[in-house]
Amino acid sequence: MKRLYKAFKNWLYLPDGRQAEPYNLLLFGILALSAIVAVVSFTRTLALFLALI
């Protein structure tokens, strides 16, 4: 998880430092949760579509 967070921080050019860390973690958490929701939504939609065929 630490590697993933570091890659995320480097990818978005987020600032380093103690003061910026809570905001970086919050952004990371929000994006991780939205990615999970997107994957679940996609799989449910795909399952519904395949059930109709």
Coordinates of N, CA and C in Angstrom, one line a residue:
M1 N 0.8 -1.2 0.0 CA 0.0 0.0 0.0 C 0.9 1.3 0.0
K2 N 2.0 1.2 0.7 CA 2.9 2.3 0.8 C 3.5 2.6 -0.6
R3 N 3.8 1.6 -1.3 CA 4.4 1.8 -2.7 C 3.3 2.4 -3.6
L4 N 2.1 1.9 -3.5 CA 1.0 2.5 -4.3 C 0.8 3.9 -4.0
Y5 N 0.8 4.3 -2.7 CA 0.6 5.7 -2.4 C 1.8 6.6 -2.9
K6 N 3.0 6.0 -2.8 CA 4.2 6.8 -3.3 C 4.1 7.0 -4.8
A7 N 3.7 6.0 -5.5 CA 3.5 6.1 -7.0 C 2.4 7.1 -7.3
F8 N 1.3 7.1 -6.5 CA 0.2 8.0 -6.7 C 0.7 9.4 -6.5
K9 N 1.5 9.6 -5.4 CA 2.0 11.0 -5.1 C 2.9 11.5 -6.2
N10 N 3.8 10.6 -6.7 CA 4.7 11.0 -7.8 C 4.0 11.3 -9.1
W11 N 2.9 10.5 -9.4 CA 2.2 10.6 -10.6 C 1.5 12.0 -10.7
L12 N 0.9 12.4 -9.6 CA 0.2 13.7 -9.6 C 1.0 14.9 -9.2
Y13 N 2.3 14.6 -8.9 CA 3.2 15.7 -8.5 C 2.7 16.4 -7.2
L14 N 2.2 15.6 -6.3 CA 1.8 16.2 -5.0 C 2.9 16.6 -4.2
P15 N 2.7 17.7 -3.4 CA 3.8 18.2 -2.6 C 4.2 17.2 -1.4
D16 N 5.5 17.3 -1.1 CA 5.9 16.5 0.1 C 5.9 17.4 1.3
G17 N 6.0 16.8 2.5 CA 6.0 17.5 3.7 C 4.9 17.1 4.7
R18 N 5.2 17.4 5.9 CA 4.2 17.0 6.9 C 2.9 17.7 6.8
Q19 N 2.9 19.0 6.4 CA 1.7 19.8 6.3 C 0.8 19.3 5.2
A20 N 1.3 18.8 4.1 CA 0.5 18.4 2.9 C 0.1 17.0 3.0
E21 N 0.7 16.2 3.9 CA 0.4 14.8 4.0 C -1.1 14.4 4.3
P22 N -1.8 15.1 5.2 CA -3.2 14.7 5.4 C -4.0 14.9 4.2
Y23 N -3.8 16.0 3.4 CA -4.5 16.3 2.2 C -4.2 15.3 1.1
N24 N -3.0 14.9 1.0 CA -2.6 13.8 0.1 C -3.3 12.5 0.4
L25 N -3.3 12.1 1.7 CA -3.9 10.9 2.1 C -5.4 11.0 1.8
L26 N -6.0 12.1 2.1 CA -7.5 12.3 1.8 C -7.8 12.1 0.4
L27 N -7.0 12.8 -0.5 CA -7.2 12.6 -1.9 C -7.0 11.2 -2.4
F28 N -6.0 10.5 -1.8 CA -5.7 9.1 -2.2 C -6.9 8.3 -1.8
G29 N -7.4 8.5 -0.6 CA -8.6 7.7 -0.1 C -9.8 7.9 -1.0
I30 N -10.1 9.2 -1.3 CA -11.3 9.5 -2.1 C -11.1 8.8 -3.5
L31 N -10.0 8.9 -4.1 CA -9.8 8.3 -5.4 C -9.8 6.8 -5.4
A32 N -9.3 6.2 -4.3 CA -9.3 4.8 -4.2 C -10.7 4.3 -4.0
L33 N -11.5 4.9 -3.2 CA -12.9 4.6 -3.0 C -13.7 4.7 -4.3
S34 N -13.5 5.8 -5.0 CA -14.2 6.0 -6.3 C -13.8 5.0 -7.3
A35 N -12.6 4.6 -7.3 CA -12.2 3.5 -8.2 C -12.9 2.2 -7.9
I36 N -13.0 1.9 -6.6 CA -13.7 0.7 -6.2 C -15.2 0.8 -6.6
V37 N -15.8 1.9 -6.4 CA -17.2 2.1 -6.8 C -17.4 1.9 -8.3
A38 N -16.4 2.5 -9.1 CA -16.5 2.4 -10.5 C -16.4 1.0 -11.0
V39 N -15.5 0.2 -10.4 CA -15.3 -1.2 -10.8 C -16.6 -2.0 -10.5
V40 N -17.1 -1.8 -9.3 CA -18.3 -2.5 -8.9 C -19.5 -2.1 -9.8
S41 N -19.7 -0.9 -10.1 CA -20.7 -0.4 -10.9 C -20.6 -1.0 -12.3
F42 N -19.4 -1.0 -12.8 CA -19.1 -1.6 -14.2 C -19.5 -3.1 -14.2
T43 N -19.1 -3.8 -13.2 CA -19.3 -5.3 -13.2 C -20.8 -5.6 -13.1
R44 N -21.5 -4.8 -12.3 CA -23.0 -5.0 -12.1 C -23.7 -4.6 -13.5
T45 N -23.3 -3.6 -14.1 CA -23.9 -3.2 -15.4 C -23.6 -4.3 -16.4
L46 N -22.3 -4.8 -16.5 CA -22.0 -5.8 -17.4 C -22.8 -7.1 -17.1
A47 N -22.9 -7.4 -15.9 CA -23.7 -8.6 -15.6 C -25.2 -8.5 -16.0
L48 N -25.7 -7.3 -15.8 CA -27.1 -7.0 -16.2 C -27.2 -7.1 -17.7
F49 N -26.3 -6.5 -18.4 CA -26.3 -6.6 -19.9 C -26.2 -8.0 -20.4
L50 N -25.3 -8.8 -19.8 CA -25.1 -10.2 -20.2 C -26.3 -11.0 -19.9
A51 N -27.0 -10.7 -18.8 CA -28.2 -11.4 -18.5 C -29.4 -11.1 -19.5
L52 N -29.3 -10.0 -20.1 CA -30.4 -9.6 -21.0 C -30.2 -10.2 -22.4
I53 N -28.9 -10.6 -22.7 CA -28.6 -11.2 -24.0 C -29.1 -12.6 -24.1

